[in-house]
PDB file of C-alpha atoms in Angstrom:
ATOM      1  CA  UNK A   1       9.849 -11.848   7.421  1.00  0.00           C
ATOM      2  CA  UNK A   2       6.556 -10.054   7.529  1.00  0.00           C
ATOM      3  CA  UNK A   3       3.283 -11.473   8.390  1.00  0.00           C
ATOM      4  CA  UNK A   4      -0.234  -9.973   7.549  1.00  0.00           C
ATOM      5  CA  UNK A   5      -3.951 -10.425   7.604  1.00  0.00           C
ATOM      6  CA  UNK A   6      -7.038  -8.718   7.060  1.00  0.00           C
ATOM      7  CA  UNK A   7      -9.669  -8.398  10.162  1.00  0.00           C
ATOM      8  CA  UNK A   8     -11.458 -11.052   9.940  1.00  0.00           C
ATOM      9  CA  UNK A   9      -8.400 -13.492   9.723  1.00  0.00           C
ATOM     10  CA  UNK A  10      -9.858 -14.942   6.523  1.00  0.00           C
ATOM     11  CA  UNK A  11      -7.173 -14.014   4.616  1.00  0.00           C
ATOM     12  CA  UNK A  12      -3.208 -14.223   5.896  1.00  0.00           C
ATOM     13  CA  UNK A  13       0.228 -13.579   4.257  1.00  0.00           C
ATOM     14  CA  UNK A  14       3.831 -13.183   4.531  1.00  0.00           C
ATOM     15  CA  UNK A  15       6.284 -10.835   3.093  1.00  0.00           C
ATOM     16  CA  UNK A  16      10.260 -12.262   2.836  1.00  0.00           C
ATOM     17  CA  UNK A  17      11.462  -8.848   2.247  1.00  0.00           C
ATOM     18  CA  UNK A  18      10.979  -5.368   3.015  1.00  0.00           C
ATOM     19  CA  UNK A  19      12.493  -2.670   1.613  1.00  0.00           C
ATOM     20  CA  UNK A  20      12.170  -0.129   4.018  1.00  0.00           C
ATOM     21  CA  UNK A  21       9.723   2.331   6.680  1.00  0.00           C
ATOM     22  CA  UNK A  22       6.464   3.481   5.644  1.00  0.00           C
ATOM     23  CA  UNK A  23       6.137   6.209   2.722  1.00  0.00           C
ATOM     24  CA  UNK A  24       2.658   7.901   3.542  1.00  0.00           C
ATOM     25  CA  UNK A  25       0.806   8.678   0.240  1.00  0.00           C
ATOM     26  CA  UNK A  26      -1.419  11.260  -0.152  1.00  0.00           C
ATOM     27  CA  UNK A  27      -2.784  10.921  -3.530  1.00  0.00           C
ATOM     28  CA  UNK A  28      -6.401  11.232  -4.700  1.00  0.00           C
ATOM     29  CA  UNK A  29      -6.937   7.265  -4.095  1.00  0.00           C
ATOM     30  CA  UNK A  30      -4.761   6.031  -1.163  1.00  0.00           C
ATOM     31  CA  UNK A  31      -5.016   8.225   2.083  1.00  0.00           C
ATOM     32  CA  UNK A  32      -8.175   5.824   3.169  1.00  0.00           C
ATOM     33  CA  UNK A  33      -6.314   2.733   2.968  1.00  0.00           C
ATOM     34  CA  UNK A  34      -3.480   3.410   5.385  1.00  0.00           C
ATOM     35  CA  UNK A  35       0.519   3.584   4.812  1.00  0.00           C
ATOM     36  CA  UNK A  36       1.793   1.746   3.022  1.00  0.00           C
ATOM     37  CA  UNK A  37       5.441  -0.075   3.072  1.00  0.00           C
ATOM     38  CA  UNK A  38       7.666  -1.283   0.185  1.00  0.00           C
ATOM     39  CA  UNK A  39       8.855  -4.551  -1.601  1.00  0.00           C
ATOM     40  CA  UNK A  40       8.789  -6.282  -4.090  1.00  0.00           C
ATOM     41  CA  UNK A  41       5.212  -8.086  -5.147  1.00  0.00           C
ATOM     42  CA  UNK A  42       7.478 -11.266  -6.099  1.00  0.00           C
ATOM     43  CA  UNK A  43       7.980 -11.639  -2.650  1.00  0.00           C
ATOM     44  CA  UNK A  44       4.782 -11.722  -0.862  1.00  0.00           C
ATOM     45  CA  UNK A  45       3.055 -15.507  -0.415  1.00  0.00           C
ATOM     46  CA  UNK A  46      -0.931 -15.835   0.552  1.00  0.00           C
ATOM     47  CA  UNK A  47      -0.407 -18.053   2.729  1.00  0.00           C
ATOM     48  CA  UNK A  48      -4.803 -18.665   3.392  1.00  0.00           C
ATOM     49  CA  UNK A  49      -6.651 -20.578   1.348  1.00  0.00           C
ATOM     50  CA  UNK A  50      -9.258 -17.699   0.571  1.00  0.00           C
ATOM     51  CA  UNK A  51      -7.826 -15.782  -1.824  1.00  0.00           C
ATOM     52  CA  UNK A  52      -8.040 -11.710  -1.984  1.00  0.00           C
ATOM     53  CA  UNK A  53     -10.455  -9.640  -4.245  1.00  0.00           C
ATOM     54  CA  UNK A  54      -8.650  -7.606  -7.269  1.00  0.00           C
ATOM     55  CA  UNK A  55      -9.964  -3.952  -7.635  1.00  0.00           C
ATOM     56  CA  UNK A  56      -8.245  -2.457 -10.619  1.00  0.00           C
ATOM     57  CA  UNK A  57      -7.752   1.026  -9.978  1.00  0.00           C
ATOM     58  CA  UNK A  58      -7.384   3.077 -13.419  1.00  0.00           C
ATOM     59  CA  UNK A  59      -7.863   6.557 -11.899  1.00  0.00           C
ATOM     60  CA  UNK A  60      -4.447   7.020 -10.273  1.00  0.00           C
ATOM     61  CA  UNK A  61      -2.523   9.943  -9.905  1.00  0.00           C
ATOM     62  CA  UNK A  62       0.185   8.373 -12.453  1.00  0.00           C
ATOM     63  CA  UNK A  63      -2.295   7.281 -15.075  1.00  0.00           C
ATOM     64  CA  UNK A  64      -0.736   3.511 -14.876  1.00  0.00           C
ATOM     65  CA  UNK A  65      -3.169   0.788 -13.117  1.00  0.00           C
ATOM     66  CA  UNK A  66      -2.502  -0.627  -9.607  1.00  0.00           C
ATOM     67  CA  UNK A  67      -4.385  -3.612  -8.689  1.00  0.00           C
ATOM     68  CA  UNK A  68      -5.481  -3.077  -4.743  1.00  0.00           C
ATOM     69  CA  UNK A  69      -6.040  -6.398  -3.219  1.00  0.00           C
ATOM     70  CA  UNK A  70      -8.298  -6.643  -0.241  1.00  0.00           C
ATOM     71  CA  UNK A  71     -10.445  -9.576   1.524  1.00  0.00           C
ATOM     72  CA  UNK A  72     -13.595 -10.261  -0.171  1.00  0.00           C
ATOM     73  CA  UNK A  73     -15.898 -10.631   3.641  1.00  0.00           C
ATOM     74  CA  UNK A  74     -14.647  -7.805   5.748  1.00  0.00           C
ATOM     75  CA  UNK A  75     -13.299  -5.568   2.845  1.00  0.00           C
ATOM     76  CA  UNK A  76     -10.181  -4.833   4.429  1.00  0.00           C
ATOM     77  CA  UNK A  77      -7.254  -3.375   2.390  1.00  0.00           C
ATOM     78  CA  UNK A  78      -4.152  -5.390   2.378  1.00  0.00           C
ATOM     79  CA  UNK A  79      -1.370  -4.647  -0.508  1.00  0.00           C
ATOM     80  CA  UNK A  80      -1.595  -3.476  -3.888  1.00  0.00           C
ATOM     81  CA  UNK A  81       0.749  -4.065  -6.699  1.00  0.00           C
ATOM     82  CA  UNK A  82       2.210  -1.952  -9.301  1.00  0.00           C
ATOM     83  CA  UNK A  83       4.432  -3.447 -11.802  1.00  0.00           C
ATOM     84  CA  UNK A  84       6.520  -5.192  -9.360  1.00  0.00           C
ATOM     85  CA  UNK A  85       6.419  -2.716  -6.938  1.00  0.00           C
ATOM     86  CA  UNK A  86       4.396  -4.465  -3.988  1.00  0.00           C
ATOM     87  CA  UNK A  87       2.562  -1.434  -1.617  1.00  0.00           C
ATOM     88  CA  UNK A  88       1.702  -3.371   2.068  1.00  0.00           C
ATOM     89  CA  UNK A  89      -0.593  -1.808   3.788  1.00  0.00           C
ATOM     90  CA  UNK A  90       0.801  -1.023   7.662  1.00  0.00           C
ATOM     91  CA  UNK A  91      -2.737  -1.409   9.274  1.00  0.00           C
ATOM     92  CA  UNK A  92      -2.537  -5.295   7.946  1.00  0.00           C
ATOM     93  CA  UNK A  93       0.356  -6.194   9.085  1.00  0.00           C
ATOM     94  CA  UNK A  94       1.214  -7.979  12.473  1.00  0.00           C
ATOM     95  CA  UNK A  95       4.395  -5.889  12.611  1.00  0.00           C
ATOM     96  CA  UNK A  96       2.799  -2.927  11.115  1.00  0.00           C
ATOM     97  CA  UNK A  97       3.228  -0.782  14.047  1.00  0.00           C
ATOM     98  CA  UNK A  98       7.196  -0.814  14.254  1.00  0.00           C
ATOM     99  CA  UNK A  99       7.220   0.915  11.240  1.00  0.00           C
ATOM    100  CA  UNK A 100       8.224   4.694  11.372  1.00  0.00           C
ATOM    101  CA  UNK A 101       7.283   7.253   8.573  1.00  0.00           C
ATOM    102  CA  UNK A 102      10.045   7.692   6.580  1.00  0.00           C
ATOM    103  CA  UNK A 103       8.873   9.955   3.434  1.00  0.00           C
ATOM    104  CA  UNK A 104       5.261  11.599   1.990  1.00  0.00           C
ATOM    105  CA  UNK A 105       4.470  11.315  -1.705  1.00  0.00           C
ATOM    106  CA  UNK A 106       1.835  13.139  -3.744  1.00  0.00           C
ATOM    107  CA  UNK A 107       1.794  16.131  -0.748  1.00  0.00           C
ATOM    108  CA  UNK A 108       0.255  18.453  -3.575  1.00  0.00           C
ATOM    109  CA  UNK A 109      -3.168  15.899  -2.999  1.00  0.00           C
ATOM    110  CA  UNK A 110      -3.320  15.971   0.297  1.00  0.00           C
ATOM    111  CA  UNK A 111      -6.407  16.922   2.749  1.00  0.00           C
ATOM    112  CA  UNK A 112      -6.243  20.049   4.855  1.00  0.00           C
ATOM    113  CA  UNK A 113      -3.548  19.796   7.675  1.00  0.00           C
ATOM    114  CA  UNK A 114      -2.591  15.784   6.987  1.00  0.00           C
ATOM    115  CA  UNK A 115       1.142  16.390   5.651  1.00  0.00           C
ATOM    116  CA  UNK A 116       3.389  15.700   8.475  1.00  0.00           C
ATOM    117  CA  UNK A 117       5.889  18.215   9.466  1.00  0.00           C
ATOM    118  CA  UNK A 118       9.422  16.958   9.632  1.00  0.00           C
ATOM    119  CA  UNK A 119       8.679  13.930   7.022  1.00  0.00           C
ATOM    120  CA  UNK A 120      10.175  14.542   4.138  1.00  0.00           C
ATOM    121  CA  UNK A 121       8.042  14.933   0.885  1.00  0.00           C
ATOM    122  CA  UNK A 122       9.427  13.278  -1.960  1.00  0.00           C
ATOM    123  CA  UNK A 123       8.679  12.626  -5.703  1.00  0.00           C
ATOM    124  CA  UNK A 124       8.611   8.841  -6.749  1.00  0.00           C
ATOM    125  CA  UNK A 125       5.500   8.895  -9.611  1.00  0.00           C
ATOM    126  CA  UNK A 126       5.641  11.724 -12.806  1.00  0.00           C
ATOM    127  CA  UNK A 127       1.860  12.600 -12.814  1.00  0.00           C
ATOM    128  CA  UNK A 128      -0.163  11.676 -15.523  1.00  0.00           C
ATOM    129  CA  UNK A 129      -0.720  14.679 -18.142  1.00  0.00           C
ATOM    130  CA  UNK A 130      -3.898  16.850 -17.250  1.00  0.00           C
TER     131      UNK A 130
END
């Protein structure tokens, strides 16, 4: 089990299941909000009273929404859902830094000298049409 909060402590959670390292994403959207590890958002619990803040992001890379949850008095990112795909942001979680980089996505978007050599770049998302 995985256990997360943001930095203020205001808002905590736990994760029963994770399905792997981190998959650094370097779309248009996501390279500000730190790596991100998968599961499955069925299996993550707010465990705080206080609740996270809902942004609904509709200009993805993909063209299909992903709802990025983060704590409504310090702001920080936490997870972000897609379907049932559940993205957990490293930097947030208490075990966060045992994970290793296992895979890029989106490599085409990234900034000047920030794909990793080594790290496998893989497709996971069909791009939205232009």
């Amino acid at each position: 089990m995985l256990h997360g909060h943001c930095y203020c402590g205001e808002i905590t959670y736990t994760v029963d299941d994770v399905l792997g390292d981190a998959i650094l994403c370097h779309c248009t959207t996501c390279p500000g909000m730190s790596h991100s590890v998968g599961s499955q958002a069925d299996k993550l619990v707010v465990t705080s009273p206080q609740k996270p803040k809902v942004y609904v992001d509709t200009n993805t890379t993909t063209g299909k929404p992903i709802y990025r949850n983060f704590c409504p008095t310090c702001g920080s990112s936490l997870f972000a859902t897609q379907d049932n795909a559940l993205y957990l942001k490293t930097g947030a979680l208490d075990e966060g830094k045992f994970a290793k980089i296992k895979a890029q996505i989106h490599s085409e978007d990234a900034l000047d000298g920030m794909v990793k050599d080594g790290v496998p770049q893989i497709v996971l998302f069909k791009k939205k049409p232009e």
